[in-house]
Short mmCIF file of C-alpha atoms and ligand atoms in Angstrom, two decimals:
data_model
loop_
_atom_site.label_atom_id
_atom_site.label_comp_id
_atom_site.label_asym_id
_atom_site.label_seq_id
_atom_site.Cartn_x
_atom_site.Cartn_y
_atom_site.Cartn_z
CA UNK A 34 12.73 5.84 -31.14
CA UNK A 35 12.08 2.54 -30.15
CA UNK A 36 14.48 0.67 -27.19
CA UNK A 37 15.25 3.93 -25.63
CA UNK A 38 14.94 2.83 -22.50
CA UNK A 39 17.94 0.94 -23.03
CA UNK A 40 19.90 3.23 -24.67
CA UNK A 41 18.64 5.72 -22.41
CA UNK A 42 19.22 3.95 -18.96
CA UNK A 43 23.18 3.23 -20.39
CA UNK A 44 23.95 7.04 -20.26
CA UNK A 45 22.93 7.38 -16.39
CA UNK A 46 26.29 7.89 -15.22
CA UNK A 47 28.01 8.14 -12.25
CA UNK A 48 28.64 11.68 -11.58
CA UNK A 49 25.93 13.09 -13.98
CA UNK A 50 24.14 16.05 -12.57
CA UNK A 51 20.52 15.65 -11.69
CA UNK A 52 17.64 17.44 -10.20
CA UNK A 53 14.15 16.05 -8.77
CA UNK A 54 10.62 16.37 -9.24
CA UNK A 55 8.52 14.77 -7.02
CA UNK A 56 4.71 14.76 -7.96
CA UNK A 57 2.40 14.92 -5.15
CA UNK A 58 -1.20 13.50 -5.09
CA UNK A 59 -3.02 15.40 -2.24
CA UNK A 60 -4.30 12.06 -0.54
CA UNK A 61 -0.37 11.10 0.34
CA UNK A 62 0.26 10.09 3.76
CA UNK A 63 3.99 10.39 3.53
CA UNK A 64 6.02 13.48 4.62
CA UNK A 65 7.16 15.23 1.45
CA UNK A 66 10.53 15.92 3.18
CA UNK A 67 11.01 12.55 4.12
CA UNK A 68 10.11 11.84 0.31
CA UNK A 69 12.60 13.97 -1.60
CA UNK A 70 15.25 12.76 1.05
CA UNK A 71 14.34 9.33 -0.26
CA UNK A 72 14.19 10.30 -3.88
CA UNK A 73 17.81 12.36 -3.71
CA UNK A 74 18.64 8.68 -1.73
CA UNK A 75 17.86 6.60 -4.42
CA UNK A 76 19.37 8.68 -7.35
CA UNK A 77 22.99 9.22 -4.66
CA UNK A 78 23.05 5.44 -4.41
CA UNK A 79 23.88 5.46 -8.06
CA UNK A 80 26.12 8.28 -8.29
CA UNK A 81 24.02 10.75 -9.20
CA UNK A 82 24.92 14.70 -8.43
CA UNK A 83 21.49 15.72 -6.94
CA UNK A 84 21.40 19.80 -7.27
CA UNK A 85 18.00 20.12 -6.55
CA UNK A 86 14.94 17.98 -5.52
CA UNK A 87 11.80 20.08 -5.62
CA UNK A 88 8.07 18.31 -4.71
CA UNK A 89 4.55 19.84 -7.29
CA UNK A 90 1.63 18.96 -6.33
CA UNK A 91 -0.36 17.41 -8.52
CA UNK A 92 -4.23 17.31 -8.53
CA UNK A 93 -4.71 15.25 -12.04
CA UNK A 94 -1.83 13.53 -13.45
CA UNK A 95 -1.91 14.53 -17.61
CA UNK A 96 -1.71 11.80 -19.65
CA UNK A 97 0.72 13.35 -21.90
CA UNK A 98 3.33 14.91 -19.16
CA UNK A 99 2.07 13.84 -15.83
CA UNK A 100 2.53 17.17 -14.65
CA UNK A 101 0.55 20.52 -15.49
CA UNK A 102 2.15 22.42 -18.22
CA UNK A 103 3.32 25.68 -15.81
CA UNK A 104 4.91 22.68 -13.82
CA UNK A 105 6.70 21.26 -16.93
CA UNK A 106 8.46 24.91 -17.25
CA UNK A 107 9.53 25.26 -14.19
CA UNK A 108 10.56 21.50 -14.42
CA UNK A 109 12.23 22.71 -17.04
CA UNK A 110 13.93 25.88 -15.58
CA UNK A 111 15.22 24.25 -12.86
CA UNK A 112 17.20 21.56 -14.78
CA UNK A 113 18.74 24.64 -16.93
CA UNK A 114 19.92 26.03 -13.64
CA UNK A 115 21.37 23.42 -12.68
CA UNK A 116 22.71 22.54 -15.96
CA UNK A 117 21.60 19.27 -15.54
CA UNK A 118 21.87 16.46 -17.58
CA UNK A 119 19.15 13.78 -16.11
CA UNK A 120 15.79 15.02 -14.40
CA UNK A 121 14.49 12.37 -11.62
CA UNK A 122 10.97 12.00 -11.81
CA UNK A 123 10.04 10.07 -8.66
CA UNK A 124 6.57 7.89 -10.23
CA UNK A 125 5.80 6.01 -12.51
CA UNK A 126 6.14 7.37 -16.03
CA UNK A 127 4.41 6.41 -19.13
CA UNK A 128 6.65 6.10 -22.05
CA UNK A 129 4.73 8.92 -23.92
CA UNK A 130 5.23 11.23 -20.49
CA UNK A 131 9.02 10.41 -20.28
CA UNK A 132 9.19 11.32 -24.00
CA UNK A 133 7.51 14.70 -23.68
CA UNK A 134 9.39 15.46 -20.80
CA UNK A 135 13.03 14.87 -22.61
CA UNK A 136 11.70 17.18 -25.29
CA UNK A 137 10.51 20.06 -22.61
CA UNK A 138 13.59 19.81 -20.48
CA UNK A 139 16.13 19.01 -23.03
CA UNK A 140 17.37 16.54 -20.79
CA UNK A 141 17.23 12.63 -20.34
CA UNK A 142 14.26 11.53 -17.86
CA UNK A 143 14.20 8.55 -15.70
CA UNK A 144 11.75 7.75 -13.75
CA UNK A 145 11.07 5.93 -10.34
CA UNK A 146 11.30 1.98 -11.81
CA UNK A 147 14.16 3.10 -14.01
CA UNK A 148 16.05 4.22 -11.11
CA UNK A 149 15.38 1.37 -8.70
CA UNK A 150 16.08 -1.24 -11.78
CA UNK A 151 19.60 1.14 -11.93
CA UNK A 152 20.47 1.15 -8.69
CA UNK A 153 19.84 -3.38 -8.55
CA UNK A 154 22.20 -3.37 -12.00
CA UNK A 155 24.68 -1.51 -10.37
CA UNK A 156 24.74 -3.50 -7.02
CA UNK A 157 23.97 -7.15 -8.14
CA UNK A 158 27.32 -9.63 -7.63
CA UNK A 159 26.25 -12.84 -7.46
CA UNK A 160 25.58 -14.83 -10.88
CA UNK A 161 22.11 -15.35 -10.03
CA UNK A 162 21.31 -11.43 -8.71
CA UNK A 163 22.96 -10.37 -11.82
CA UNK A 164 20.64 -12.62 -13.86
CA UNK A 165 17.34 -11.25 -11.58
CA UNK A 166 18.53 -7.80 -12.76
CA UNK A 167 18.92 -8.33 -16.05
CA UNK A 168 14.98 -10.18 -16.59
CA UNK A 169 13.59 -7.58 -14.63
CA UNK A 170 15.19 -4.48 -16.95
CA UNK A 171 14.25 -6.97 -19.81
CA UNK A 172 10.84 -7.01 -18.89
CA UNK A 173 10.31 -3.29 -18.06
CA UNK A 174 11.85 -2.28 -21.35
CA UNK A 175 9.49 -4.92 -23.19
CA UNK A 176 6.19 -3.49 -21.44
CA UNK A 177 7.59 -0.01 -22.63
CA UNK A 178 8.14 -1.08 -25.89
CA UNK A 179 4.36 -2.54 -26.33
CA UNK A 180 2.91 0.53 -24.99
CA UNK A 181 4.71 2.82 -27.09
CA UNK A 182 3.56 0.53 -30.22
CA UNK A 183 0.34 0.48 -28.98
CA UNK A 184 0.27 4.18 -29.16
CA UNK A 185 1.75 4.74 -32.16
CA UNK A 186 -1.12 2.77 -33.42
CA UNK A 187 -3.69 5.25 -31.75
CA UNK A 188 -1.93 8.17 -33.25
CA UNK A 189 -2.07 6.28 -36.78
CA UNK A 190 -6.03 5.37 -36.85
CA UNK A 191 -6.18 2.63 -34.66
CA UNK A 192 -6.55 0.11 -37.56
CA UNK A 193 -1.87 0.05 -37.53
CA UNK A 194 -2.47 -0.07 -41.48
CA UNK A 195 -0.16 2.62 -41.78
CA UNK A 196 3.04 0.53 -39.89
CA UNK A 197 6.28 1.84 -41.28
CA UNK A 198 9.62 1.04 -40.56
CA UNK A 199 9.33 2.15 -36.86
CA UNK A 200 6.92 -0.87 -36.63
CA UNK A 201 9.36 -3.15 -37.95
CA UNK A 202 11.81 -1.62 -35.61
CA UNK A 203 9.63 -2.07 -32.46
CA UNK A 204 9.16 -5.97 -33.35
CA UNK A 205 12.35 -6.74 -33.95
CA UNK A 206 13.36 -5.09 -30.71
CA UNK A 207 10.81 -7.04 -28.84
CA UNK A 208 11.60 -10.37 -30.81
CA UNK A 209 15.45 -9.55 -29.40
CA UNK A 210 13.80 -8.99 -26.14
CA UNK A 211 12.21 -11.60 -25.81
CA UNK A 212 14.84 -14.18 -26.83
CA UNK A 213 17.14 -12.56 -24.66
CA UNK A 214 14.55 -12.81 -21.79
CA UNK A 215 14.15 -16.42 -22.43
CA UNK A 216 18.15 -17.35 -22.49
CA UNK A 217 18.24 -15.71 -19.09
CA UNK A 218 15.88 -17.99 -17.93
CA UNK A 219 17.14 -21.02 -19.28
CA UNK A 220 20.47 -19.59 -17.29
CA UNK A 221 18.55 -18.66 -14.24
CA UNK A 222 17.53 -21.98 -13.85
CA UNK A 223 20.99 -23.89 -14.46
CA UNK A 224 22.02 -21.39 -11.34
CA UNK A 225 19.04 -21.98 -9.24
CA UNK A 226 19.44 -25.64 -9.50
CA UNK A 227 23.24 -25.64 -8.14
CA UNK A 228 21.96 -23.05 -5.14
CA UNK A 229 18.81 -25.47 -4.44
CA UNK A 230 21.29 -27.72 -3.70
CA UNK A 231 23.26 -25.71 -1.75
CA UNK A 232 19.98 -25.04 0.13
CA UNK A 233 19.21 -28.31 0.68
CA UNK A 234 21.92 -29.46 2.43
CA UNK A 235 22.09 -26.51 4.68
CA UNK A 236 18.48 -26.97 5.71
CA UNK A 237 19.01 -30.59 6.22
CA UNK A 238 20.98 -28.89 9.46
CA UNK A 239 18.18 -29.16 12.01
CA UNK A 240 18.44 -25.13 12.93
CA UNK A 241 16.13 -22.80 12.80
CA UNK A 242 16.48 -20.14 10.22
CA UNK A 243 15.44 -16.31 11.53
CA UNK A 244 14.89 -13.84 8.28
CA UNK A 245 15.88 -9.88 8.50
CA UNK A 246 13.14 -7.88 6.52
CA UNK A 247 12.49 -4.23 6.33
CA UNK A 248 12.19 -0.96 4.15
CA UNK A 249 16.00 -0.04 3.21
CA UNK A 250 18.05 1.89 5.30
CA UNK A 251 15.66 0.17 8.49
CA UNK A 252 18.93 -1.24 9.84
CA UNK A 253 18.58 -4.77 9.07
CA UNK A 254 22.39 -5.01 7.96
CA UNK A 255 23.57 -3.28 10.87
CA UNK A 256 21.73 -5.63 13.26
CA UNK A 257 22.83 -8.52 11.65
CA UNK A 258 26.23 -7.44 12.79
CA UNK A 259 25.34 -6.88 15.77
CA UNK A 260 23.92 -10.64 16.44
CA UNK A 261 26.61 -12.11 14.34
CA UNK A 262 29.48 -10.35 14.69
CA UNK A 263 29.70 -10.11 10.82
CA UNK A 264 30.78 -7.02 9.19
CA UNK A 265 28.84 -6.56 6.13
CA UNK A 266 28.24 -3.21 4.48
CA UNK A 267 25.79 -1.65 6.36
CA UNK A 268 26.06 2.02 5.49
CA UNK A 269 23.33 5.16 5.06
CA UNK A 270 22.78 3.99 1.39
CA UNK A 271 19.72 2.69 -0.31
CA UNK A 272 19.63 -0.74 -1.05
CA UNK A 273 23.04 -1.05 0.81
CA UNK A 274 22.57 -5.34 0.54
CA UNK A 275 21.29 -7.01 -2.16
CA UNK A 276 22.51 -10.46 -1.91
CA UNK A 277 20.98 -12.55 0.92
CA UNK A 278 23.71 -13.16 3.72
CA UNK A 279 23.38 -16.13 6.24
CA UNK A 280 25.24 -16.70 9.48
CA UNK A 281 25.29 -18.79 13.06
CA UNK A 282 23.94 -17.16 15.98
CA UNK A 283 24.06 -17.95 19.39
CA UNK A 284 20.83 -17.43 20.97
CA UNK A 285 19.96 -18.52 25.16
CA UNK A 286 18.64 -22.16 25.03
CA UNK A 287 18.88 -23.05 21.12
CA UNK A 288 21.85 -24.71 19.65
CA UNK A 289 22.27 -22.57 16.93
CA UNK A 290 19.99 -20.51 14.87
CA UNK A 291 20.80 -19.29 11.12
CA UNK A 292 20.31 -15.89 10.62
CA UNK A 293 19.56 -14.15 7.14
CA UNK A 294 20.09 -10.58 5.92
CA UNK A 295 17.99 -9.48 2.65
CA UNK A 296 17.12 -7.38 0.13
CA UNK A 297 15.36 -3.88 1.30
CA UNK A 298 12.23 -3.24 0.07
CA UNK A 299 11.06 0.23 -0.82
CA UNK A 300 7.37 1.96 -1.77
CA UNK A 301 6.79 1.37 -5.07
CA UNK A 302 8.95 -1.07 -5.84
CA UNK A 303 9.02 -2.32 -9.10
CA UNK A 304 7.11 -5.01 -9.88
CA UNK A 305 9.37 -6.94 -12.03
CA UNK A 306 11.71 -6.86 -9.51
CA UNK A 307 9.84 -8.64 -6.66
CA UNK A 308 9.09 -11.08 -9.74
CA UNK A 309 12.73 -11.25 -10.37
CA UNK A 310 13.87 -11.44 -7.04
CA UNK A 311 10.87 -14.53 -5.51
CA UNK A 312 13.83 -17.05 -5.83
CA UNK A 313 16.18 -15.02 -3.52
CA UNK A 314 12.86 -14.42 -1.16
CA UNK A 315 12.58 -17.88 -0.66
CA UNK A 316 14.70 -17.42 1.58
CA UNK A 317 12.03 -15.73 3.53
CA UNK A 318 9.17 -17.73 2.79
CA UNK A 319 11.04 -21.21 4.30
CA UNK A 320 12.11 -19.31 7.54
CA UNK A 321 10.71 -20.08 11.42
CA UNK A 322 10.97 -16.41 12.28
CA UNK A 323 10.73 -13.51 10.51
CA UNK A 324 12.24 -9.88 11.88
CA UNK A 325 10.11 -7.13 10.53
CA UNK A 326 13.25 -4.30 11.28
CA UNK A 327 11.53 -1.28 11.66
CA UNK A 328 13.37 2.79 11.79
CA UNK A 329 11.08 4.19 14.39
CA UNK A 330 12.49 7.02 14.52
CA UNK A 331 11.66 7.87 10.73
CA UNK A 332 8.35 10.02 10.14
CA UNK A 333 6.77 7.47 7.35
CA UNK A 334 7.95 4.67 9.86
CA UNK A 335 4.26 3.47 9.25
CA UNK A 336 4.18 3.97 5.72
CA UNK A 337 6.97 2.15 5.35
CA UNK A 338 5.22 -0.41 7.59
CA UNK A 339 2.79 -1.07 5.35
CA UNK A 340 4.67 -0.79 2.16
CA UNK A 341 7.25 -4.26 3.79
CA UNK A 342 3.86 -5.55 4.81
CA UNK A 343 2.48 -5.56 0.55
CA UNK A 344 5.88 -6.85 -0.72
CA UNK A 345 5.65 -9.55 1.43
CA UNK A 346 1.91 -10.81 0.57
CA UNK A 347 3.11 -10.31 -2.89
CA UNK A 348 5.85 -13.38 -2.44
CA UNK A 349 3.18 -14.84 -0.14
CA UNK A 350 3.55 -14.46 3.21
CA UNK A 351 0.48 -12.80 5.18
CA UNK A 352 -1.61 -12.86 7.99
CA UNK A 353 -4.21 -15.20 5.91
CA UNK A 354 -2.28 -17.98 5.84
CA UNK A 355 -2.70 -19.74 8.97
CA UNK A 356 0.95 -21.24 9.74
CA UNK A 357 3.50 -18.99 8.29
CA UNK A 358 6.32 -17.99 10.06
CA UNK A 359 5.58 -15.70 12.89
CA UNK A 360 6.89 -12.29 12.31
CA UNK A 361 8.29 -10.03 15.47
CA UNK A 362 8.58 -6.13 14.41
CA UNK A 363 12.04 -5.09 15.72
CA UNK A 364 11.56 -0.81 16.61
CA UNK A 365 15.16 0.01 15.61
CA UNK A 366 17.04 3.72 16.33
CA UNK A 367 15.70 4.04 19.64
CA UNK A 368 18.68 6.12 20.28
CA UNK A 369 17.56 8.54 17.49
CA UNK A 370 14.64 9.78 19.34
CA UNK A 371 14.59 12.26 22.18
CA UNK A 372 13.86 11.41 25.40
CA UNK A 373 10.11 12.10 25.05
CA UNK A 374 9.61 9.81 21.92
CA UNK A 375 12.08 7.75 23.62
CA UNK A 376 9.92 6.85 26.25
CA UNK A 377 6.71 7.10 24.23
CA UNK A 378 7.52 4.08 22.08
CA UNK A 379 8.91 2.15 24.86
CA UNK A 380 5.58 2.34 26.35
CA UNK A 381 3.72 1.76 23.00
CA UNK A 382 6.20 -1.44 22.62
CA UNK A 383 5.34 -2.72 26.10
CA UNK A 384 1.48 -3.12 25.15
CA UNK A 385 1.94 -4.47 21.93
CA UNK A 386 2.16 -8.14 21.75
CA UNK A 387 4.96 -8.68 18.98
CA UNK A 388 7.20 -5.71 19.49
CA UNK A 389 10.58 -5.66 20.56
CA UNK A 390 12.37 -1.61 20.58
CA UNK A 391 15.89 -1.86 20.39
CA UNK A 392 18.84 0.40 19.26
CA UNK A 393 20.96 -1.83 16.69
CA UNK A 394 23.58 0.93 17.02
CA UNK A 395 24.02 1.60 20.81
CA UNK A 396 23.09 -1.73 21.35
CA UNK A 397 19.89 -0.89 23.84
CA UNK A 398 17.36 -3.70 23.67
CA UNK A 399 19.19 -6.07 21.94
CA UNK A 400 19.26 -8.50 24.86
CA UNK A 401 16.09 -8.61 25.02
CA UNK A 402 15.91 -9.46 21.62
CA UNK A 403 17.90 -12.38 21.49
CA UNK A 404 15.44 -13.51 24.59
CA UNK A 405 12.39 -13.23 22.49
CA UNK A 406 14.24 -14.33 19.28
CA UNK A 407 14.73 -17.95 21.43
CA UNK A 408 11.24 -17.70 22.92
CA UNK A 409 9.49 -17.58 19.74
CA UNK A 410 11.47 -19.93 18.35
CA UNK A 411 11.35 -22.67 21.50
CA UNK A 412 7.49 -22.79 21.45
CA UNK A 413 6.28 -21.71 17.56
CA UNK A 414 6.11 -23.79 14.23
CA UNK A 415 9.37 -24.84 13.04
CA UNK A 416 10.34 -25.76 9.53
CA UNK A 417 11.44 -29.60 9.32
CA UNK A 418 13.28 -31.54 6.80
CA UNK A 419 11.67 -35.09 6.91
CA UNK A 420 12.35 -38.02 4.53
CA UNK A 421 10.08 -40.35 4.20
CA UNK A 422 10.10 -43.75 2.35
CA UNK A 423 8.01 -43.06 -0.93
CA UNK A 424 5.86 -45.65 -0.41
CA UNK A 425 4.76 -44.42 2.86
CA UNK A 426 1.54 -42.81 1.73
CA UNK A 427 0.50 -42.27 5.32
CA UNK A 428 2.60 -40.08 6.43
CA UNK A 429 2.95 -38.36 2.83
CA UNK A 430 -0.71 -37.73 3.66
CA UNK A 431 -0.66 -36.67 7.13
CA UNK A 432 2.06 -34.02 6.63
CA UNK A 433 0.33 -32.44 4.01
CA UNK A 434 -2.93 -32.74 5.96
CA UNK A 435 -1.12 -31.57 9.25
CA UNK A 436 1.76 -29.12 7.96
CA UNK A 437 2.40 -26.41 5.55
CA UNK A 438 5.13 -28.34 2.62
CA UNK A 439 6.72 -26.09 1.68
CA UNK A 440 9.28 -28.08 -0.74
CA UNK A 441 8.85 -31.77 -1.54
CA UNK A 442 11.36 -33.67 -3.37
CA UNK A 443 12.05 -37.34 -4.57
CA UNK A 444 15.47 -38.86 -4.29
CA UNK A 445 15.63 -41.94 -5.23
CA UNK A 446 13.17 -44.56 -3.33
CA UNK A 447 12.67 -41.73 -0.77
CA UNK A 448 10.92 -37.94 -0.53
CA UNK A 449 12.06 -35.43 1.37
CA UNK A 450 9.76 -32.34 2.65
CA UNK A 451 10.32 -29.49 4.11
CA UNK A 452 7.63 -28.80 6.22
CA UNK A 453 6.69 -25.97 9.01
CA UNK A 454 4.70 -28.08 12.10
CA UNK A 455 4.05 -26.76 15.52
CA UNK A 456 5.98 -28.54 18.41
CA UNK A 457 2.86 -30.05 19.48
CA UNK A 458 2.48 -31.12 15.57
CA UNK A 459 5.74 -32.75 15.23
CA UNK A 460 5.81 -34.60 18.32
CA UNK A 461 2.59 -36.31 16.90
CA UNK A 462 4.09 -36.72 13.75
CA UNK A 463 7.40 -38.11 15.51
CA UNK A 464 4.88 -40.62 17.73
CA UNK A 465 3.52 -42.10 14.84
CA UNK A 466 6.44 -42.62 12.68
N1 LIG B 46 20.78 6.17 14.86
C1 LIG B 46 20.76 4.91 14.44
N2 LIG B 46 21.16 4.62 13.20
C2 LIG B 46 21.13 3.32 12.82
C3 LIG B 46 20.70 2.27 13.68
N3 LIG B 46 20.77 1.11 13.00
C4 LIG B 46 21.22 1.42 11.77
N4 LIG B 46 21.46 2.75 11.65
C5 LIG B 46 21.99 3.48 10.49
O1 LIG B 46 21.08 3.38 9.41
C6 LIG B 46 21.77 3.29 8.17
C7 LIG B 46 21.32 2.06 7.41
O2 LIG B 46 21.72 0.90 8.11
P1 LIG B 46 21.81 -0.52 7.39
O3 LIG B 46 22.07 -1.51 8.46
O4 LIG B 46 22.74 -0.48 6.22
O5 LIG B 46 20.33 -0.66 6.85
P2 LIG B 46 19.69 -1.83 5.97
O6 LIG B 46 18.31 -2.03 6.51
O7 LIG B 46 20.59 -3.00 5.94
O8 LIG B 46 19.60 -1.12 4.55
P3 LIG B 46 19.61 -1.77 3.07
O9 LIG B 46 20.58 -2.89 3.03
O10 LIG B 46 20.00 -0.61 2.24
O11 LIG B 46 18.20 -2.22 2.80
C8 LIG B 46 23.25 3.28 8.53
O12 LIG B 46 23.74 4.59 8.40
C9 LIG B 46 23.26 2.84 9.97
O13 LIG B 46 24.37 3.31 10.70
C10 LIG B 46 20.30 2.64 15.01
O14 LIG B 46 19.92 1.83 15.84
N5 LIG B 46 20.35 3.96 15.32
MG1 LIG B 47 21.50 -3.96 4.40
#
């Protein structure tokens, strides 16, 4: 019984059939259509045969199946239909409600985190994504495995006096866990320190670097074609790019501007994974401008708003702190709206001070983006890589006093920063060097 997640999460196959239950709370702001197109989204984008995706409203999750028990059976009914082998729930399962639920529907059960953590294993390539992937099922399975132990204790008196060979199972499992967990670290590191590197000496370049965020499926990747002239995958699949991307754009009046593609993010998504993936967000964190890509014409566009909006406070960006990059909301799939909402947002856009409405597809707008893009990035706070003689405590002090470091490095007799200063700031700091 113990490390089934493991052993459980290896026999989601490509091609399996599937079916969906979505439980509902009745506060939910989100379209439930829009939801089980997400949820039958997220299970296609590994290869899943979605037969049937069906939404229950729940009033008061049970603690022992989530759902009511009339629910469970028609749960239940519906994956016999179907004949399928794997039921979708699309939450949050406990390890004791995915259990009950195998038994009741004869089927395996994966829940919302499994899925997501599925769908990352499946699309990580580089070393380092692959090694994100890998700590982040690691620690899921290990937070399943304590919980289940901690149960099994409840069941047994609370007192665990009665530990049998499960037990012994369960910490042997976690003791394999968490040496495994720990090697992938040590590994993690060896990578990071090559890419810092890498990083480095591309920053050292004095261009500005402009970040792509956005839910998955916004049309970040798309866009970035668009400015680039790239051709990466951009396609109507979840979590279509994994691996940041970087190219040169042209932009009116700058030199040359780096521009990044990233990661989607998603509601819910898991938190081991943002964990996992902080190194790769960097990325964002050291940009001048971030792009907030936005698909207007989707009916949880605000949900979704807010959901980018909480991933990105959790890796530290946010309104509160006073001189992070400035982030611009791109309205993409202008061209997916009727006239009527057409002309509705553009008006919206208009009064709202950081907006830009573009179609990344037809190309509408995009102009105009590329004008603000330059704007922003002519008069706002720019990240700088300064070196600085390490005995010059002065300035040491009046960067840190003046800037946001964001990196600070020795090499040798000398440190080098990398620091975000207004124009106005950097002139200063340039007068007094
Ligand atoms: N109608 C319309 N569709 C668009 C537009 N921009 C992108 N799409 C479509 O939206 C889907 C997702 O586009 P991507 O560019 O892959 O989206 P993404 O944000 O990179 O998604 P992930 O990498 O999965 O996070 C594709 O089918 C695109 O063709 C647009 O302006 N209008
Ligand atoms: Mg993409």
């Amino acid at each position: 019984m113990s490390g089934f997640s493991r052993e459980q999460a290896d026999e989601v196959r490509r091609g399996a059939k599937a079916v969906i239950a979505l439980p509902e709370r009745g506060d939910s702001l989100r379209d439930t259509d829009a939801r089980l197109a997400e949820a039958t989204g997220l299970a296609s984008a590994i290869g899943l045969d979605v037969n049937d995706a069906q939404a229950f409203r729940v009033r008061q999750p049970k603690p022992a199946t989530l759902f009511g028990s009339g629910q469970v059976e028609q749960i239940a009914a519906m994956a016999r239909m179907h004949d399928a082998e794997l039921v979708v729930v699309d939450a949050g399962l406990t390890p004791v409600q995915q259990q009950n639920l195998e038994k009741a529907t004869e089927a395996k059960v994966i829940d919302r985190t499994g899925l997501i953590l599925e769908i990352f294993g499946e699309r990580a390539a580089t070393a380092e994504g692959r090694l994100q992937v890998e700590l982040a099922h690691l620690d899921y399975q290990a937070g399943r495995l304590v919980r289940s132990w901690t149960h099994l204790e409840r069941q047994r008196g609370g007192f665990g006096f009665l530990g049998g060979p499960g037990e012994t199972q369960i910490e042997a499992d976690r003791r394999l866990i968490r040496d495994r967990m720990a090697k992938i670290r040590r590994e993690l590191e060896q990578v990071r320190r090559t890419r810092g590197l890498h990083r480095a000496r591309r920053t050292r370049a004095p261009w500005p670097v402009v970040a792509l965020v956005g839910y998955t499926n916004a049309g970040k990747s798309t866009l970035f074609n668009r400015l680039t002239g790239a051709d990466v995958m951009a396609e109507n699949l979840l979590f279509a790019t994994l691996d940041p991307t970087m190219r040169q754009i042209a932009l009116p009046g700058v030199d040359k501007t780096i521009l990044s593609d990233t990661v989607g993010f998603v509601s819910d998504l898991p938190t081991q994974l943002v964990a996992a993936f902080r190194a790769t967000l960097e990325e964002v964190t050291a940009a001048d401008l971030i792009l907030h890509v936005r698909d207007i014409a989707h009916p949880d566009s605000e949900a979704q708003r807010a959901d980018v909006l909480s991933v990105l406070a959790e890796i530290g960006i946010g309104p509160e702190v006073e001189r992070d990059a400035p982030i611009l909301e791109v309205w993409n799939k202008l061209d997916a709206l009727d006239a009527e909402a057409h002309a509705r947002v553009l008006a919206e856009a208009a009064r709202a001070e950081n907006v830009v409405p573009i179609s990344a597809l037809s190309g509408e707008g995009v102009e105009a983006l590329r004008r603000a893009i330059a704007e922003r990035l002519l008069a706002g706070a720019r990240v700088h890589n300064i070196t600085v003689p390490a005995g010059d405590g002065g300035s040491l002090a009046w960067l840190h006093q003046h800037g946001e470091v964001l990196d600070q490095a020795m090499e040798g007799e000398a440190v080098t920063l990398e620091v975000r200063l207004s124009p106005d700031e950097w002139s200063r700091f340039q007068a007094r060097a």
